[in-house]
PDB file of C-alpha atoms in Angstrom:
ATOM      1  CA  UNK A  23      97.839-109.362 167.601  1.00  0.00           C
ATOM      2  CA  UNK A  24      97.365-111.495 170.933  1.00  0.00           C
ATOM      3  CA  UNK A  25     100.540-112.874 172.046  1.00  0.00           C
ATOM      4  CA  UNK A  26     100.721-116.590 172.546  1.00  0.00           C
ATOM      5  CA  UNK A  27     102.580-117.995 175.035  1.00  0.00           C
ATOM      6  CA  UNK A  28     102.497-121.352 172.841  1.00  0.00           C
ATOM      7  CA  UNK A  29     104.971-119.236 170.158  1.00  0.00           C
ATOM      8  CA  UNK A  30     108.223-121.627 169.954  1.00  0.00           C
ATOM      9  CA  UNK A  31     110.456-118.997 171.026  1.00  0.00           C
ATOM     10  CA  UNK A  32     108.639-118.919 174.657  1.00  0.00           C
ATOM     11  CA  UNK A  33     109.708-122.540 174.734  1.00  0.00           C
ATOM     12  CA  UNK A  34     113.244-122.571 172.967  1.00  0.00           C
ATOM     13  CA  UNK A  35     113.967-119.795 176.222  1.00  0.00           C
ATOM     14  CA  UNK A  36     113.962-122.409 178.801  1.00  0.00           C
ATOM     15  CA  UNK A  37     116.886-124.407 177.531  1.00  0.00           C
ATOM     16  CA  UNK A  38     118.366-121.617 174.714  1.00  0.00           C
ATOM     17  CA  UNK A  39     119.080-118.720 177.558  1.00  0.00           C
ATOM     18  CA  UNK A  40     121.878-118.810 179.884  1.00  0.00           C
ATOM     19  CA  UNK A  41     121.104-119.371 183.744  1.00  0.00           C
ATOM     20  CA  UNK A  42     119.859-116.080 185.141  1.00  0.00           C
ATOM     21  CA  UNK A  43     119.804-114.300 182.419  1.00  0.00           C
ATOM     22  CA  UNK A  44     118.108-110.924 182.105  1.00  0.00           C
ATOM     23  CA  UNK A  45     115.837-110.726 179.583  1.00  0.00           C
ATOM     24  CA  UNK A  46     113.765-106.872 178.120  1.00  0.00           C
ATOM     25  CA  UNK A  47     110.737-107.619 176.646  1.00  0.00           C
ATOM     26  CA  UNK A  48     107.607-105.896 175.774  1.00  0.00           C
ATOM     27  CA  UNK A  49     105.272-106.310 179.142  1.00  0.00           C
ATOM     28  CA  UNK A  50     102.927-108.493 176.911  1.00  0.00           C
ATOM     29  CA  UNK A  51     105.445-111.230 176.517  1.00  0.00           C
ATOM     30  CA  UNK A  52     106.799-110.904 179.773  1.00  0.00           C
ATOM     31  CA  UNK A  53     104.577-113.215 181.374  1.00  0.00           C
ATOM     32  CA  UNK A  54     105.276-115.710 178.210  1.00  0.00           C
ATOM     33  CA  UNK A  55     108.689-115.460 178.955  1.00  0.00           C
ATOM     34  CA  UNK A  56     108.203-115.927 182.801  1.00  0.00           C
ATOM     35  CA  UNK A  57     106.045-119.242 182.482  1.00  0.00           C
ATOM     36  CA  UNK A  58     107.693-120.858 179.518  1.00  0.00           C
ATOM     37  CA  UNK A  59     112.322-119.881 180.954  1.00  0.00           C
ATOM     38  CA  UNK A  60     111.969-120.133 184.737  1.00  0.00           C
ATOM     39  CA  UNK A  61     116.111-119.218 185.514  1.00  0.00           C
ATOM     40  CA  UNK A  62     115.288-115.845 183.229  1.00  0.00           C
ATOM     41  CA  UNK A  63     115.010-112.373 184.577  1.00  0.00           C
ATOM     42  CA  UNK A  64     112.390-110.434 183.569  1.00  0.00           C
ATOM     43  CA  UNK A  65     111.914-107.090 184.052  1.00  0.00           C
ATOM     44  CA  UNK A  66     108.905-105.554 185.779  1.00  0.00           C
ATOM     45  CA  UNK A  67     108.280-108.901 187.337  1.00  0.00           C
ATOM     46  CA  UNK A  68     111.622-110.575 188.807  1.00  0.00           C
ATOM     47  CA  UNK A  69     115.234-108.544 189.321  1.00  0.00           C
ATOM     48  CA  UNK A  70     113.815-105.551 190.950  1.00  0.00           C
ATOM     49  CA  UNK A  71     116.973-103.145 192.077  1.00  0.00           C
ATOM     50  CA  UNK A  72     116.865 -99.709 194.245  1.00  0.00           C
ATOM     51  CA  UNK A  73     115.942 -96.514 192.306  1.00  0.00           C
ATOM     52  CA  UNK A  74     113.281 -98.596 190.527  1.00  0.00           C
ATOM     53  CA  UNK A  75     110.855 -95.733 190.674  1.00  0.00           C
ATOM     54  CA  UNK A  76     113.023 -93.891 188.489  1.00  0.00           C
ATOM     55  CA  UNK A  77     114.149 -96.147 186.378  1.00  0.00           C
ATOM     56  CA  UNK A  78     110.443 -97.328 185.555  1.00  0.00           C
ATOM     57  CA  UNK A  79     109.272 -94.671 183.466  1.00  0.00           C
ATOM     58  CA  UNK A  80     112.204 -95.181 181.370  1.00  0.00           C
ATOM     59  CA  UNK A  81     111.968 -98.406 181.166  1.00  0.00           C
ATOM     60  CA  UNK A  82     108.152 -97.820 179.837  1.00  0.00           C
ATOM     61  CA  UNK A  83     109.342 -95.603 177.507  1.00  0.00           C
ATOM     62  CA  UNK A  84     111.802 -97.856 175.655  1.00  0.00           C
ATOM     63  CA  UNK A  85     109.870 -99.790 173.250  1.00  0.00           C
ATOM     64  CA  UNK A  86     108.177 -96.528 172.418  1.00  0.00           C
ATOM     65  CA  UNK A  87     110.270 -94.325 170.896  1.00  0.00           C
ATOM     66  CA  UNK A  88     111.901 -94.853 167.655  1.00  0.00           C
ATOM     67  CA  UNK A  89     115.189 -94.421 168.459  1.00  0.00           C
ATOM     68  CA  UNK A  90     118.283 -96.155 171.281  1.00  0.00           C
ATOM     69  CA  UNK A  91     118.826 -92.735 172.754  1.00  0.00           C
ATOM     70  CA  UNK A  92     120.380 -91.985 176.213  1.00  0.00           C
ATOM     71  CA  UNK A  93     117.155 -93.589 178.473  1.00  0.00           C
ATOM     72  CA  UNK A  94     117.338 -96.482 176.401  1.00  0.00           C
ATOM     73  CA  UNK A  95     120.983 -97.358 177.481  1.00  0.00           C
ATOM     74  CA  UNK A  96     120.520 -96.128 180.835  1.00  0.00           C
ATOM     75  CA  UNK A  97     117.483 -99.135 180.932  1.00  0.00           C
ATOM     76  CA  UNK A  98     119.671-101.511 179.316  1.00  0.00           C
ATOM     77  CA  UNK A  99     122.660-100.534 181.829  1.00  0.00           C
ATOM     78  CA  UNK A 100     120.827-100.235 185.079  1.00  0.00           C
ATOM     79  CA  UNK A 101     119.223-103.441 184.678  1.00  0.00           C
ATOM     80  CA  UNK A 102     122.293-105.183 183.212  1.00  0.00           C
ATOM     81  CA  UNK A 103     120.179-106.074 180.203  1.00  0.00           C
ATOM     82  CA  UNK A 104     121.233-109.704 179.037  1.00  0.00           C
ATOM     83  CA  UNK A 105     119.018-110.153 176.099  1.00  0.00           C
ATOM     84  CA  UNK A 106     116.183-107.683 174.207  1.00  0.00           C
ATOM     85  CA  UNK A 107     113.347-109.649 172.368  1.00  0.00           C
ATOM     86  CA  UNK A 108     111.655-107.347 170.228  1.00  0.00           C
ATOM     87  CA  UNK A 109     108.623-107.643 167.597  1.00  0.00           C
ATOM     88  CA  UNK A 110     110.224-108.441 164.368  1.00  0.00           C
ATOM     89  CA  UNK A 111     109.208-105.285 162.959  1.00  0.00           C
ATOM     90  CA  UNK A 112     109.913-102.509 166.051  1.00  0.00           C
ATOM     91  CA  UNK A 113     112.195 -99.816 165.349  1.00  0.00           C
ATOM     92  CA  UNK A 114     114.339-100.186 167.748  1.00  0.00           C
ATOM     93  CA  UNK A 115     115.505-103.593 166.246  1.00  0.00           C
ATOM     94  CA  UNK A 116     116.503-101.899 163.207  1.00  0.00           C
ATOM     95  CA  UNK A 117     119.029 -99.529 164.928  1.00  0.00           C
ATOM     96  CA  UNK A 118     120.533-102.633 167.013  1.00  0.00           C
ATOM     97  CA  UNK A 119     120.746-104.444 164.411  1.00  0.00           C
ATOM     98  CA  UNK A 120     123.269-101.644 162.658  1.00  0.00           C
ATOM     99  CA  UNK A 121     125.466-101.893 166.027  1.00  0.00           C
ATOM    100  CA  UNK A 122     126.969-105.183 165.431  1.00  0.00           C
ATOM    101  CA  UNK A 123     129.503-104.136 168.397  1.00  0.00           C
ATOM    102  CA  UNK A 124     126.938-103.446 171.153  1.00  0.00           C
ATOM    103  CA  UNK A 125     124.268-106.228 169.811  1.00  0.00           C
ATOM    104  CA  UNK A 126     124.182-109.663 168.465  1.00  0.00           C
ATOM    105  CA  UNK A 127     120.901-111.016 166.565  1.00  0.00           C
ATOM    106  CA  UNK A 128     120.672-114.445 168.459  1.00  0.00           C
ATOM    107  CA  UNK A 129     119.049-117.015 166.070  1.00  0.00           C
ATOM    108  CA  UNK A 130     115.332-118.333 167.711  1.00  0.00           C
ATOM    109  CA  UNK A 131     112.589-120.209 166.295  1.00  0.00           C
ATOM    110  CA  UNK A 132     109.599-118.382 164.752  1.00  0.00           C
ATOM    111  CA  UNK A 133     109.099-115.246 162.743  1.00  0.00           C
ATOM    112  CA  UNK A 134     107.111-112.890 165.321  1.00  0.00           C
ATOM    113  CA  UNK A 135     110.402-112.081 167.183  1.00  0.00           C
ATOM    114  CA  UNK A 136     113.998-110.804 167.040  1.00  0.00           C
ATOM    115  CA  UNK A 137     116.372-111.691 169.939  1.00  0.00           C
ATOM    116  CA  UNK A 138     119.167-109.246 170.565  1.00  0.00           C
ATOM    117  CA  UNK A 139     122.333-110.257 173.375  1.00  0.00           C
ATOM    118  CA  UNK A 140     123.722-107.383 174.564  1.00  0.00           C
ATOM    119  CA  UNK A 141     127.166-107.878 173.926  1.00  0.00           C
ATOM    120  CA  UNK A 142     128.685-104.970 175.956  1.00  0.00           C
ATOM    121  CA  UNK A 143     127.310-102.586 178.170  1.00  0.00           C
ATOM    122  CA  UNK A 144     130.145 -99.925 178.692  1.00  0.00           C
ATOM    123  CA  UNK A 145     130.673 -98.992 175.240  1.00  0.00           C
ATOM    124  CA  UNK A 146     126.818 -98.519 174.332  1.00  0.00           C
ATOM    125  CA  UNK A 147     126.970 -95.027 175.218  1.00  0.00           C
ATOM    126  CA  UNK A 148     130.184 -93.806 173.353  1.00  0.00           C
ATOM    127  CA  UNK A 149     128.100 -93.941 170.601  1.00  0.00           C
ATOM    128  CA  UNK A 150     127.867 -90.795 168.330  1.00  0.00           C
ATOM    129  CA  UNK A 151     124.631 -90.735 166.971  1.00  0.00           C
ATOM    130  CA  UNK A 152     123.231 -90.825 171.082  1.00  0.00           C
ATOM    131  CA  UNK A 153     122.993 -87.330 171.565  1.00  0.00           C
ATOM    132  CA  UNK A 154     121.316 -86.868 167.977  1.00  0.00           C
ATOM    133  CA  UNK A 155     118.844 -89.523 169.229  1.00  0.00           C
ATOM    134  CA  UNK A 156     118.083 -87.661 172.551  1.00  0.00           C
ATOM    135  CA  UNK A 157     117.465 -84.753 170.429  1.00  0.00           C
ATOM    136  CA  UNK A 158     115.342 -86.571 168.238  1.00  0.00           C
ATOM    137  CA  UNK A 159     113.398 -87.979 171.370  1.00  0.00           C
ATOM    138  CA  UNK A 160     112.652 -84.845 172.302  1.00  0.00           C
ATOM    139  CA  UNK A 161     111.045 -83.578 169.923  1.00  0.00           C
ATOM    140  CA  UNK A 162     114.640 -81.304 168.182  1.00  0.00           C
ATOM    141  CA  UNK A 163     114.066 -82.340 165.030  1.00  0.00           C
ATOM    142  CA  UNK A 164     116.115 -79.340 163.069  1.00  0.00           C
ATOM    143  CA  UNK A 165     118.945 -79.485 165.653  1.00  0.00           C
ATOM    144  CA  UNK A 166     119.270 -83.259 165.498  1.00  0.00           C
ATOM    145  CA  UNK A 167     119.632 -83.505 161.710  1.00  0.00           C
ATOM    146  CA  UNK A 168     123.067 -81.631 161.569  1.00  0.00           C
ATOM    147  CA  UNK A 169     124.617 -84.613 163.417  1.00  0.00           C
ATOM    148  CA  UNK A 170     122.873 -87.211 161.567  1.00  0.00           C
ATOM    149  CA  UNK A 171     124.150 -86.019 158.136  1.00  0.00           C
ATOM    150  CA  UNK A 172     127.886 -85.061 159.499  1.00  0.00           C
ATOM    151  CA  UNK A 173     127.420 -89.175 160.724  1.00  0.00           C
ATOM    152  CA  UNK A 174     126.508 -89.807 156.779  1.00  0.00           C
ATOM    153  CA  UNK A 175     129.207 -88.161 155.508  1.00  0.00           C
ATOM    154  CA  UNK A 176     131.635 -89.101 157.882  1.00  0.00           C
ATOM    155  CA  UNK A 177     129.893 -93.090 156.798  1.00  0.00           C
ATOM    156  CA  UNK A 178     129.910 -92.622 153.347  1.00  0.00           C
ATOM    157  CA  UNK A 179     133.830 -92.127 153.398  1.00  0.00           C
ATOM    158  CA  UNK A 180     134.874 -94.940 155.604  1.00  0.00           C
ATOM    159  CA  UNK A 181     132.419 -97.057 153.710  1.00  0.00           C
ATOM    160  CA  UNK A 182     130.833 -98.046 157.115  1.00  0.00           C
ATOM    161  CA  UNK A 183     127.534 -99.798 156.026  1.00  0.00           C
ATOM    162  CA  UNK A 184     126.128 -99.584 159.914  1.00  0.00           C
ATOM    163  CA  UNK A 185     126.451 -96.161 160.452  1.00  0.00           C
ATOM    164  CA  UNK A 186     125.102 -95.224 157.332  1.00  0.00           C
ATOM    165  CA  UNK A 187     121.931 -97.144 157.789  1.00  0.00           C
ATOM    166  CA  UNK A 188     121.968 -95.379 161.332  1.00  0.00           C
ATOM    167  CA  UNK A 189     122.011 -92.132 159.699  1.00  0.00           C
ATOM    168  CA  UNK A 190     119.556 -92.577 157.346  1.00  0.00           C
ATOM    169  CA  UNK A 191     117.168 -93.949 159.526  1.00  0.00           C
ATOM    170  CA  UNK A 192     117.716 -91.126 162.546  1.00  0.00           C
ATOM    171  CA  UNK A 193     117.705 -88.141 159.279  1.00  0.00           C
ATOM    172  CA  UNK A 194     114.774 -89.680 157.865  1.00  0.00           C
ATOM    173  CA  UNK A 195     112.902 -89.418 161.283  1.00  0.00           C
ATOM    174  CA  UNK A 196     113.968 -85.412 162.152  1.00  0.00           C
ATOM    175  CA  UNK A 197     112.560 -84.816 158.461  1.00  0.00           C
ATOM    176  CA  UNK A 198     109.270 -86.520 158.893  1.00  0.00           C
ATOM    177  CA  UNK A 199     109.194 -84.740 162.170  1.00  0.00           C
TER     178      UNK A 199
END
């Protein structure tokens, strides 16, 4: 579908976002988001930092893959990532959405969007399922499934309802791949 710049969430930005805040969004809403919340950064277009040119193709890559592997945080580090809008139904949202401690779904008007604050940067990394992911993103299917069901396990006895989800979802990927 197009994307309209008219969408209520391009407008709720303006006053709803902190002052300078740094916003990752797909490049189709980026001019939306541009126009409609002049004090946000947006990446690709304001904010531009050294090492850019190696950072970009990363940054391309991260509403593409299926996963928040290693790049992913690397983007959302580098660029001190504020906020992530995201269609409502990208993968990606999915797995933040199961890391209550790293994200935080911000409520926005409209049904064509999730809004994710990063809540902290330093800590994204530690995560345990990361190196399954960048094994995943590469194309490791076999060798990223061990980790994934040692995470399930591991979930299943704690009773930890987000890493559970986050195993499922990164086992049922290396199967189907």
């Amino acid at each position: 579908e197009e994307v309209s710049c008219s969408d209520l969430v391009f407008a709720w930005m303006d006053e709803g976002l902190p002052a300078q805040s740094t916003v990752l969004a797909p490049e189709a809403e980026n001019s939306c988001i541009m126009a409609r919340a002049s004090s946000a950064d947006v990446l690709n277009y304001r904010g531009q930092k050294p090492g850019r040119a190696w950072y970009k193709p990363l940054l391309q890559r991260f509403f593409a893959g299926p996963t928040l592997d290693g790049d992913a945080i690397q983007v959302l580090q580098y660029y001190e990532v504020d906020y992530v809008m995201l269609p409502t139904d990208d993968q990606i949202g999915e797995q933040m959405k199961h890391r209550p401690e790293s994200f935080t779904r911000v409520e926005i008007p409209g049904d064509r969007y999730v809004l994710y604050e990063v809540e902290e940067k330093s800590n994204l990394e530690s995560d345990p399922l990361i190196p399954a992911n960048d094994q995943l993103a590469a194309g490791e299917f076999e060798a990223s499934a061990s980790p994934y069901e040692q995470t399930l396990e591991e979930a299943r006895q704690a009773g930890d309802e987000g890493a559970l989800a986050l195993a499922y979802l990164g086992l049922g990927q290396s199967y189907t791949g």
